[in-house]
Amino acid sequence: MSETSGTTFGGRRAIPPNNSNAAENDPPTVELQGPVPRGVNLQDYLNVTNVHLFKEKWDTNKLDHHTDKYDSNKLIVRRGQSFYIQIDFNRPYDPRRDIFRVEYVIGRYPQENKGTYIPVPVVSELQSGKWGAKVVMRERTSVRLSIQSSPECIVGKFRMYVAVWTPYGVIRTSRNPETDTYILFNPWCEEDAVYLDDAKEREEYVLNDIGVIFYGDISDIKSRSWSYGQFEDGILDACLYVMDRAKMDLSGRGNPIKVSRVGSAMVNARDDEGVLVGSWDNVYAYGVPPSAWTGSVDILLEYHSSENPVRYGQCWVFAGVFNTFLRCLGIPARVVTNYFSAHDNNANLQTDIFLEEDGNVNSKLTKDSIWNYHCWNEAWMTRPDLPVGFGGWQVVDSTPQENSDGMYRCGPASVQALKHGHICFQFDAPFVFAEVNSDVVYITAKKDGTHVVETVDATHIGQLIVTKQVGGDGIKDITDTYKFQEGQEEERLALETALMYGAKKPLNTEDVTKLKSDVDMDFEVENAVLGKDFKLTITFRNQSPTRYTISAYLSGNIIFYTGVSHVEFKNETFKVTLEPLSVKKEEVLIRAGEYMGQLLEQASLHFFVTARVNETKVVLAKQKSTVLTIPKVIIKESLKLWRPLEECQASAKCLTTTG
């Protein structure tokens, strides 16, 4: 059955890679063991005349396998669960003298040991976890079979054949596209690696094809509906094509860890001609702006038909398309939004903000950034490659940020491992940990080349992590699944554990945290309405009996939601005298004319305040973002008076009479 090459290299048989679900070869319809004696006609033996797959939406196969929503006329089943087929023969089947079996084949070079050629024997009883076919009904010349698939088999489109044994060899049915069978992951099967025991969660994370993705600012959370459309015509084939395009070996397509990792690389086109081209520069020539997309269907169908990356996407678009890919194949998945998400550029598990000696941000040295929000995905699966307890939700991120094993991809990383700081386990756990739990470290870059850690903000990153609630469109706060509550001993212990496993030694911040300053600083941004002036109020608190003088610097920037600065529109320095045990407020007016000409799509106003206590040389630093409120336009319909015709005529007559 398998097709091999006679070429050998160093004692190994050279077999071409089997990495395309679309590629196929036709196995022989007749495999003889020797010459057939004269006068013997193989057609006199048991022959298949027809095969019925019960593949309509209302048939038990699709209903029992929860695949009736797929807009496809092919049989779609989930692995590890039995389904029915019926075979019509040229005469009644006699189990005492007739031998046949069903065969499933995927790819071009099928091999039984690779799981790409699956011979399904007829057995008296089906065994859980194993392929088998049991005769459940015999009627005249027809046989109905209950076929049990393995819960570990390859996910993809299989070609189906029926092979009948004769004394002289095997007779096999011809290639028939109508009998092609799609096999998917099965969250309803306890033996499947993606088994999810909560029925409501399966309904939400596998079968729901409409979702909500949250974005905006933590103080002004917005939502957008997203059509995942995993059941739409052509989407399943498009998702299989994504794996083909990645040249993913077919034998690995039954492993959700490998499938999700390949998917995270292929949804972006950064280095592999994947699905979506990312663009964050507000220039979307020759493509669709990211904010114009409302679903995944058009993107995936265009990619499949054109075989070229689609333009353009940003994090929520990547997450939406990736969610479609995962749910379509049967892997439970959801889109997650992290507010104040760190991008750790140098893998030291902290967000480093470098300052000039005057308090301004040193843009050349500052490579880390803080996104207002960032969207990624979680996929549900077991992790037999990790210690017990680290299965469940796994972070998988298809937005191209950092290189992972030579490609732009991220995950799967265990959420449970992240929470406890165990970032030594694959994949990409250090990067995700920094996104949600890193400290923001402010460092002064001295003119003599030395770096001095000034202050540490341990609470700014990962302030809120949310997803769509099960069965509704509201927000579900899942922050506590990623991290312990800020300030708790467990939270600091998790960070210390992560730093112990960290790839790079971070800068020493111990002395900074011990030296608690007598002076605190914070600031608030007034509700900013588009096109109007607003105020920023900086509050200084002196908790000591000492009088201090402070030199402060304010910088206002238009930033992309990724935290990358577009342009500085405001900078101001000022001095403050702080009396003992006092509080002093400084107000800075932000004029509309200063920011209006620089605005961008999905941009926000970012303010950075640094202050140096001149007597102690302690540096205080805070940063905050605000999203401009768009004024509401209220259209009032004018009141229309309506009277019956007779009344109008009477009034006219009255007017005429009174002249």
XYZ file of C-alpha atoms in Angstrom:
659
model
C 0.000 0.000 0.000
C 2.812 2.416 0.800
C 4.781 4.059 -1.935
C 8.521 4.116 -1.302
C 11.680 4.989 -3.107
C 14.434 2.515 -3.797
C 17.142 5.094 -3.123
C 19.058 4.636 0.119
C 21.380 6.961 2.017
C 23.657 5.505 4.651
C 21.453 2.456 5.158
C 18.207 4.471 5.327
C 15.430 4.257 2.784
C 14.670 7.641 1.259
C 10.947 8.376 1.547
C 9.632 11.703 0.232
C 8.088 13.995 2.845
C 4.351 13.549 3.310
C 3.307 17.098 4.164
C 0.272 17.859 2.045
C -3.296 16.835 2.759
C -4.212 17.881 -0.785
C -1.609 15.700 -2.507
C -2.720 12.148 -3.185
C -2.017 9.016 -5.166
C -4.404 6.263 -6.189
C -3.714 2.860 -4.660
C -4.159 -0.050 -7.072
C -7.702 -1.376 -7.419
C -6.297 -4.898 -7.787
C -3.296 -6.251 -5.874
C -2.565 -9.821 -7.051
C -0.366 -12.277 -5.198
C 0.362 -14.221 -8.362
C -1.139 -15.177 -11.718
C -4.889 -15.770 -11.800
C -5.778 -19.220 -13.199
C -7.485 -19.272 -16.581
C -11.252 -19.163 -16.308
C -11.278 -17.417 -12.909
C -13.091 -14.079 -12.866
C -12.346 -11.936 -9.793
C -15.677 -10.208 -10.240
C -17.351 -13.450 -9.195
C -16.130 -12.840 -5.673
C -17.595 -10.301 -3.255
C -17.629 -6.875 -4.918
C -18.604 -3.428 -3.635
C -21.359 -1.737 -5.612
C -21.959 1.335 -3.444
C -20.992 3.066 -0.181
C -23.328 5.242 1.917
C -21.835 7.593 4.525
C -24.973 9.121 6.136
C -23.473 12.566 5.759
C -26.510 14.834 5.582
C -26.923 17.471 8.293
C -29.818 15.559 9.846
C -28.074 12.176 9.829
C -26.919 10.667 13.093
C -23.235 10.889 12.124
C -23.196 14.680 11.980
C -25.608 15.160 14.868
C -23.746 12.814 17.213
C -20.383 14.313 16.254
C -21.571 17.938 16.552
C -20.575 18.631 12.945
C -24.027 19.381 11.551
C -23.243 23.109 11.406
C -20.490 22.636 8.816
C -21.668 23.821 5.401
C -20.314 20.757 3.610
C -21.766 17.754 1.807
C -18.867 15.554 2.983
C -18.800 13.305 6.042
C -17.214 15.194 8.960
C -16.644 13.251 12.191
C -14.604 13.644 15.352
C -11.912 11.194 16.327
C -12.289 8.648 19.117
C -16.029 8.312 18.488
C -17.906 5.740 16.399
C -19.822 6.586 13.232
C -21.848 4.603 10.700
C -21.366 3.679 7.064
C -23.193 1.230 4.816
C -21.619 -0.915 2.104
C -23.646 -2.488 -0.699
C -22.211 -5.672 -2.234
C -23.063 -7.604 -5.381
C -24.415 -10.451 -3.217
C -25.149 -11.113 0.454
C -22.106 -10.882 2.724
C -21.121 -14.199 4.388
C -18.745 -13.613 7.316
C -17.660 -17.283 7.230
C -16.018 -16.980 3.819
C -15.913 -13.273 2.912
C -13.174 -10.972 4.186
C -13.146 -7.227 3.690
C -11.946 -4.125 5.470
C -12.252 -0.372 5.245
C -9.126 1.701 4.534
C -8.453 5.377 5.236
C -5.591 7.106 3.448
C -4.204 10.642 3.751
C -1.466 12.310 1.745
C 0.608 11.008 -1.108
C 2.937 8.504 0.561
C 0.752 6.569 3.040
C 2.425 4.419 5.664
C 0.709 2.460 8.393
C 3.391 3.248 10.993
C 2.949 6.978 10.323
C -0.823 6.853 10.692
C -1.323 8.002 7.104
C -2.607 4.579 5.999
C -5.234 3.127 8.322
C -6.552 -0.393 7.667
C -9.753 -0.857 9.685
C -10.459 -4.544 10.351
C -13.941 -5.960 10.925
C -14.100 -7.036 14.584
C -16.695 -8.643 16.822
C -16.509 -5.838 19.416
C -15.130 -2.311 19.199
C -12.285 -1.444 21.558
C -11.955 2.038 23.020
C -8.928 3.874 21.662
C -8.475 1.590 18.649
C -9.635 1.585 15.069
C -12.201 -1.087 14.315
C -15.383 -1.782 12.337
C -18.289 -3.769 13.764
C -21.156 -5.150 11.660
C -24.326 -3.807 13.285
C -26.791 -4.765 10.556
C -27.009 -7.155 7.575
C -29.879 -6.789 5.164
C -29.930 -8.566 1.795
C -26.751 -7.400 0.042
C -26.020 -4.502 2.418
C -23.874 -4.313 5.533
C -23.961 -1.464 8.033
C -20.808 -0.833 10.026
C -20.076 1.085 13.183
C -16.533 2.415 12.749
C -14.464 3.409 15.754
C -11.537 5.778 15.152
C -8.506 6.311 17.321
C -8.589 9.382 19.625
C -5.015 10.089 18.522
C -5.410 9.826 14.760
C -4.372 12.510 12.290
C -6.779 15.404 11.807
C -7.536 16.090 8.159
C -9.314 14.859 5.034
C -9.005 11.110 4.456
C -9.737 9.169 1.297
C -11.785 6.030 1.895
C -11.583 2.648 0.187
C -13.091 -0.791 0.745
C -10.760 -3.733 0.141
C -12.035 -7.308 -0.401
C -9.793 -10.368 -0.059
C -9.887 -13.165 -2.643
C -7.707 -16.277 -2.886
C -5.691 -14.480 -5.567
C -5.275 -11.009 -4.074
C -7.100 -7.869 -3.032
C -9.830 -6.033 -4.938
C -10.151 -2.393 -3.891
C -12.760 0.228 -4.729
C -11.756 3.046 -7.043
C -11.106 6.579 -5.884
C -14.406 8.287 -5.124
C -14.342 11.895 -3.801
C -17.897 11.416 -2.486
C -16.544 9.083 0.207
C -13.870 11.506 1.449
C -14.073 11.789 5.234
C -12.891 14.673 7.422
C -11.709 13.685 10.895
C -11.407 16.420 13.532
C -10.254 16.816 17.129
C -12.923 15.744 19.624
C -13.462 17.799 22.814
C -16.365 15.418 23.652
C -14.057 12.365 23.851
C -12.336 11.766 27.186
C -9.382 10.089 25.487
C -8.730 13.009 23.147
C -6.001 15.482 24.131
C -8.461 18.371 23.711
C -11.237 16.887 25.882
C -13.228 19.591 27.672
C -15.615 18.271 30.313
C -17.905 21.315 30.630
C -20.808 21.181 28.156
C -21.429 24.936 28.233
C -17.760 25.643 27.585
C -17.741 23.217 24.632
C -20.750 25.052 23.240
C -18.921 28.369 23.609
C -15.332 27.507 22.716
C -15.946 24.998 19.895
C -19.420 25.537 18.440
C -19.976 29.285 18.799
C -19.152 30.966 15.491
C -19.791 34.549 16.646
C -17.631 36.220 19.278
C -16.676 39.458 20.975
C -13.135 40.839 21.089
C -12.299 43.506 23.672
C -9.960 46.402 22.967
C -9.499 50.072 23.888
C -8.138 51.392 27.156
C -8.494 49.848 30.606
C -10.529 52.884 31.655
C -12.607 52.771 28.477
C -13.007 49.129 27.423
C -14.592 48.708 24.016
C -15.788 45.602 22.203
C -16.153 44.537 18.599
C -18.183 41.630 17.284
C -16.227 39.090 15.276
C -17.605 36.418 12.978
C -15.367 33.363 13.330
C -17.406 31.494 10.705
C -15.647 28.172 11.293
C -18.553 26.277 9.741
C -18.818 28.330 6.544
C -18.356 26.651 3.169
C -14.669 26.297 2.325
C -13.266 27.268 5.728
C -12.340 23.730 6.789
C -10.422 23.205 3.549
C -8.765 26.605 4.017
C -7.590 25.623 7.511
C -6.142 22.362 6.182
C -4.448 24.374 3.434
C -2.784 26.541 6.100
C -1.041 23.425 7.449
C -0.184 22.290 3.930
C 1.347 25.688 3.210
C 3.463 25.289 6.338
C 4.668 21.926 4.970
C 3.627 20.373 8.258
C 4.216 16.640 8.262
C 0.911 14.781 8.216
C 2.006 12.439 10.996
C 2.116 15.396 13.424
C -1.365 16.695 12.672
C -3.010 14.664 15.415
C -1.075 16.520 18.120
C -2.806 19.759 19.234
C 0.488 21.091 20.609
C 2.108 20.883 17.176
C -1.004 22.031 15.297
C -1.448 25.141 17.455
C 2.249 25.993 17.237
C 2.249 25.699 13.446
C -0.961 27.733 13.332
C 0.554 30.529 15.426
C 3.357 30.815 12.871
C 1.155 30.562 9.791
C -1.596 33.039 10.671
C 0.998 35.806 10.281
C 2.971 36.227 7.053
C 6.144 37.608 8.626
C 8.473 34.842 7.503
C 6.453 32.059 5.869
C 3.936 33.577 3.426
C 1.220 32.962 6.000
C -2.357 34.226 6.100
C -2.094 37.880 7.191
C 0.366 40.712 6.670
C 0.674 42.904 9.751
C 0.815 46.681 9.538
C 1.054 49.142 12.437
C 2.181 52.301 10.639
C -1.269 53.598 9.684
C -0.485 53.071 5.979
C -2.694 50.431 4.363
C -2.052 50.856 0.643
C -3.144 47.940 -1.576
C -5.054 46.308 1.242
C -7.853 46.496 3.808
C -7.286 48.493 7.037
C -7.311 46.152 10.065
C -10.275 47.954 11.625
C -12.404 47.250 8.529
C -12.428 43.465 9.045
C -15.447 42.065 10.870
C -14.688 38.350 10.611
C -12.316 35.612 9.502
C -14.197 34.082 6.569
C -13.214 36.540 3.825
C -9.599 36.488 4.993
C -9.219 32.695 4.979
C -11.105 32.188 1.716
C -9.038 34.857 -0.032
C -5.812 33.322 1.277
C -6.848 29.863 0.088
C -7.965 30.991 -3.350
C -5.162 33.467 -4.085
C -2.433 31.527 -2.254
C -1.020 34.898 -1.209
C -1.007 36.666 2.173
C -3.952 38.982 2.847
C -3.374 42.624 3.788
C -3.658 43.848 6.610
C -3.979 42.683 10.209
C -3.226 43.769 13.750
C -3.387 41.777 16.976
C -7.181 41.386 17.211
C -7.389 40.339 13.537
C -4.638 37.754 13.993
C -6.406 36.472 17.125
C -9.795 36.324 15.398
C -8.474 34.345 12.422
C -6.438 32.036 14.665
C -9.539 31.375 16.776
C -11.382 30.305 13.621
C -8.512 27.975 12.683
C -8.500 26.281 16.105
C -12.274 25.933 16.533
C -12.731 24.714 12.972
C -10.312 21.826 13.594
C -12.009 21.045 16.913
C -9.575 22.588 19.412
C -11.423 24.616 22.094
C -10.191 28.206 21.824
C -10.939 31.743 22.963
C -9.601 35.247 22.342
C -7.984 36.954 25.337
C -7.188 40.657 25.809
C -4.420 41.828 28.152
C -4.504 45.503 29.168
C -1.089 47.156 29.601
C 0.698 44.295 27.895
C 4.481 44.389 27.997
C 6.673 43.580 25.017
C 9.942 42.363 26.544
C 12.450 42.839 23.749
C 15.562 41.399 25.400
C 14.131 38.485 27.417
C 15.157 39.760 30.853
C 11.596 39.467 32.206
C 11.242 43.165 32.925
C 10.171 46.247 31.006
C 13.120 48.624 30.883
C 12.434 52.341 30.393
C 15.683 54.281 29.944
C 15.763 57.967 30.915
C 18.117 60.791 30.096
C 19.617 62.624 33.061
C 17.023 65.369 32.551
C 14.166 62.857 32.906
C 13.271 62.546 29.229
C 12.860 59.040 27.776
C 15.906 57.796 25.896
C 14.275 56.369 22.755
C 17.506 54.839 21.446
C 18.029 52.646 24.496
C 14.356 51.947 25.279
C 13.439 48.925 23.161
C 10.730 47.465 25.386
C 7.212 48.790 24.954
C 3.857 48.630 26.705
C 0.775 48.007 24.574
C -2.472 49.628 25.691
C -3.940 46.210 25.028
C -2.884 43.067 23.229
C -5.022 40.182 21.991
C -3.907 36.574 21.832
C -5.583 33.156 22.004
C -5.920 30.388 24.518
C -6.281 26.797 23.337
C -7.418 23.954 25.591
C -5.356 20.743 25.594
C -3.411 18.319 27.749
C 0.344 18.799 28.011
C 1.913 15.347 28.403
C 5.283 16.994 27.661
C 5.017 19.051 30.882
C 4.682 18.112 34.561
C 1.248 17.104 35.814
C -1.028 20.075 36.368
C 0.145 22.241 33.478
C -2.516 21.160 31.008
C -5.675 23.138 30.301
C -5.570 26.618 28.771
C -2.450 27.361 26.766
C -1.409 30.765 25.405
C -0.919 30.760 21.639
C -0.216 34.074 19.924
C -0.042 34.579 16.168
C 0.817 38.301 16.210
C 4.445 38.556 15.012
C 6.443 40.037 17.896
C 9.504 37.945 18.684
C 11.297 35.070 17.004
C 10.723 31.602 18.476
C 12.852 28.712 17.195
C 13.562 30.610 13.998
C 9.998 31.760 13.242
C 7.592 34.443 14.402
C 5.249 32.463 16.623
C 4.399 32.080 20.289
C 3.183 29.148 22.370
C 1.572 26.999 23.432
C 2.549 28.175 26.927
C 0.731 26.793 29.968
C -1.299 29.469 31.766
C -0.982 27.525 35.028
C 2.819 27.382 34.670
C 2.905 31.120 33.965
C 0.956 31.900 37.127
C 3.494 30.118 39.303
C 6.537 31.467 37.476
C 7.594 28.115 36.009
C 8.826 29.591 32.753
C 11.431 26.905 32.110
C 8.836 24.844 30.235
C 8.185 25.218 26.531
C 6.967 27.070 24.579
C 7.830 30.794 24.913
C 6.746 31.002 28.553
C 9.279 33.750 29.468
C 7.901 36.117 26.831
C 4.272 35.596 27.860
C 5.154 35.884 31.544
C 6.733 39.276 30.906
C 3.617 40.374 29.000
C 1.435 39.955 32.079
C 3.692 40.118 35.121
C 6.927 42.017 34.491
C 7.992 45.020 36.563
C 8.510 48.358 34.840
C 12.057 49.433 35.689
C 13.090 53.058 35.158
C 16.813 53.407 34.480
C 18.844 56.585 34.092
C 21.460 56.375 31.346
C 24.316 58.545 32.603
C 26.535 60.489 30.259
C 29.517 58.465 31.465
C 27.867 55.308 30.102
C 26.679 53.858 33.403
C 23.090 52.866 34.095
C 21.372 53.533 37.402
C 18.073 51.919 38.373
C 15.916 54.727 39.747
C 12.494 53.273 40.506
C 10.371 50.165 39.928
C 6.646 49.992 39.189
C 5.468 46.489 40.072
C 1.756 46.976 39.346
C 1.482 48.626 35.916
C 1.734 45.564 33.648
C -1.150 43.153 33.113
C -3.663 45.108 35.165
C -6.630 43.343 33.560
C -6.906 40.197 31.418
C -10.327 39.431 29.955
C -12.222 37.222 27.553
C -15.831 36.855 26.466
C -18.079 35.245 29.057
C -19.566 31.820 28.367
C -23.038 32.097 26.881
C -23.085 35.891 26.755
C -21.365 38.927 25.285
C -20.099 40.412 28.547
C -16.584 40.540 29.985
C -15.090 37.673 31.956
C -12.132 38.715 34.114
C -9.497 35.952 33.982
C -6.599 37.957 35.464
C -6.342 35.569 38.418
C -5.678 32.619 36.113
C -2.447 34.303 34.969
C -1.187 35.934 38.151
C -1.717 36.231 41.866
C -3.156 39.479 43.182
C -0.643 42.325 43.071
C 1.141 42.791 46.369
C 0.514 39.275 47.646
C 3.457 37.182 48.749
C 2.576 34.556 46.134
C 2.823 37.150 43.364
C 6.336 38.195 44.363
C 7.334 34.547 44.799
C 6.130 33.756 41.262
C 8.225 36.630 39.918
C 11.280 35.464 41.868
C 10.759 31.928 40.529
C 10.553 33.261 36.988
C 13.707 35.328 37.444
C 15.494 32.221 38.713
C 14.609 30.451 35.454
C 15.135 33.581 33.326
C 17.329 33.516 30.263
C 19.091 36.767 31.194
C 20.022 38.191 34.565
C 17.961 41.326 35.191
C 19.357 44.511 36.616
C 19.590 44.560 40.399
C 16.487 46.279 41.765
C 16.718 45.161 45.403
C 18.159 48.414 46.763
C 15.575 50.432 44.872
C 12.651 48.596 46.411
C 14.167 48.884 49.874
C 14.757 52.643 49.634
C 11.213 53.875 49.955
C 11.053 57.542 49.060
C 9.523 60.117 51.395
C 7.902 61.703 48.347
C 5.184 60.064 46.247
C 3.955 61.239 42.882
C 0.910 60.359 40.828
C -1.141 62.058 38.171
C -4.635 61.936 36.721
C -5.821 62.811 33.238
C -9.123 64.626 32.972
C -11.716 63.068 30.673
C -10.352 64.033 27.276
C -12.948 64.867 24.635
C -11.859 64.966 21.013
C -11.286 68.538 19.868
C -11.354 70.075 23.358
C -8.773 71.221 25.895
C -8.310 69.161 29.052
C -6.159 69.179 32.181
C -3.590 66.841 33.609
C -3.181 67.048 37.394
C 0.063 65.919 39.034
C -0.060 65.279 42.790
C 3.044 65.305 45.014
C 2.885 64.025 48.604
C 5.574 64.713 51.164
C 5.333 62.272 54.070
C 8.383 63.583 55.929
C 9.163 66.652 58.108
C 11.724 67.749 55.509
C 11.210 70.430 52.867
C 11.999 69.265 49.319
C 12.418 70.844 45.905
C 11.470 68.834 42.840
C 12.393 69.148 39.173
C 9.714 67.544 36.993
C 9.319 66.764 33.307
C 6.112 66.024 31.383
C 6.051 64.415 27.935
C 2.869 63.892 25.912
C 2.930 61.550 22.922
C 0.592 60.173 20.305
C 1.196 56.435 20.489
C -0.032 53.426 18.577
C -1.923 50.944 20.747
C 1.272 48.878 20.687
C 2.984 51.483 22.855
C 5.235 52.707 20.050
C 5.422 56.490 19.943
C 4.306 58.286 16.789
C 5.132 61.855 17.736
C 5.648 63.969 20.843
C 3.100 66.793 20.956
C 3.782 68.190 24.424
C 6.839 68.654 26.629
C 7.099 70.830 29.680
C 9.464 71.204 32.610
C 8.569 72.759 35.927
C 9.813 73.026 39.503
C 7.855 72.297 42.668
C 8.600 73.234 46.265
C 7.132 70.705 48.665
C 6.661 71.760 52.274
C 6.917 69.195 55.124
C 3.961 66.820 55.481
C 2.101 68.445 52.622
C 0.345 67.689 49.374
C 0.747 69.858 46.290
C -1.023 69.655 42.959
C 0.260 70.982 39.644
C -2.086 71.383 36.683
C -0.953 71.271 33.061
C -3.317 72.363 30.321
C -3.361 70.228 27.175
C -4.731 72.270 24.285
C -6.664 70.658 21.445
C -4.450 72.338 18.878
C -1.424 70.520 20.284
C -2.689 67.016 19.513
C -5.430 67.277 16.884
C -3.138 67.405 13.857
C -1.263 64.243 14.868
C -4.051 61.738 15.564
C -4.029 58.232 14.077
C -6.419 55.303 13.885
C -6.341 53.186 17.073
C -3.963 55.720 18.655
C -4.112 57.147 22.170
C -2.521 59.963 24.148
C 0.299 58.808 26.368
C 1.708 60.938 29.172
C 5.012 60.331 30.899
C 5.991 62.257 34.043
C 9.371 62.021 35.722
C 10.393 63.954 38.787
C 13.701 64.190 40.642
C 13.852 65.038 44.324
C 16.856 67.357 44.263
C 17.919 66.780 47.868
C 17.878 62.944 47.752
C 18.388 62.416 43.977
C 15.484 59.940 44.038
C 13.674 59.720 40.694
C 9.911 59.223 40.525
C 8.272 58.115 37.273
C 4.734 57.398 36.142
C 3.093 56.831 32.768
C -0.549 56.685 31.747
C -2.543 56.540 28.547
C -5.939 57.950 27.729
C -8.284 57.423 24.821
C -10.060 60.467 23.451
C -13.826 60.452 23.932
C -15.686 61.137 20.724
C -18.548 63.609 21.289
C -22.001 62.151 20.775
C -23.998 63.565 17.908
C -27.706 63.669 18.733
C -30.054 64.090 15.807
C -33.537 65.231 16.753
C -36.298 64.594 14.269
C -38.466 67.622 13.707
C -42.080 67.287 14.788
C -44.388 66.686 11.833
C -48.016 67.746 12.207
C -50.523 65.494 10.530
C -54.245 66.100 10.256
C -56.982 64.346 8.300
C -57.775 65.788 4.865
C -61.281 66.821 5.935
C -59.856 68.794 8.858
C -57.354 70.552 6.588
C -60.084 71.439 4.115
C -62.281 72.794 6.909
C -59.427 74.960 8.151
C -58.805 76.256 4.645
C -62.495 77.048 4.254
C -62.483 78.805 7.598
C -59.485 80.892 6.592
C -61.147 81.798 3.302
C -64.365 82.785 5.028
C -62.723 84.987 7.632
C -60.475 86.432 4.955
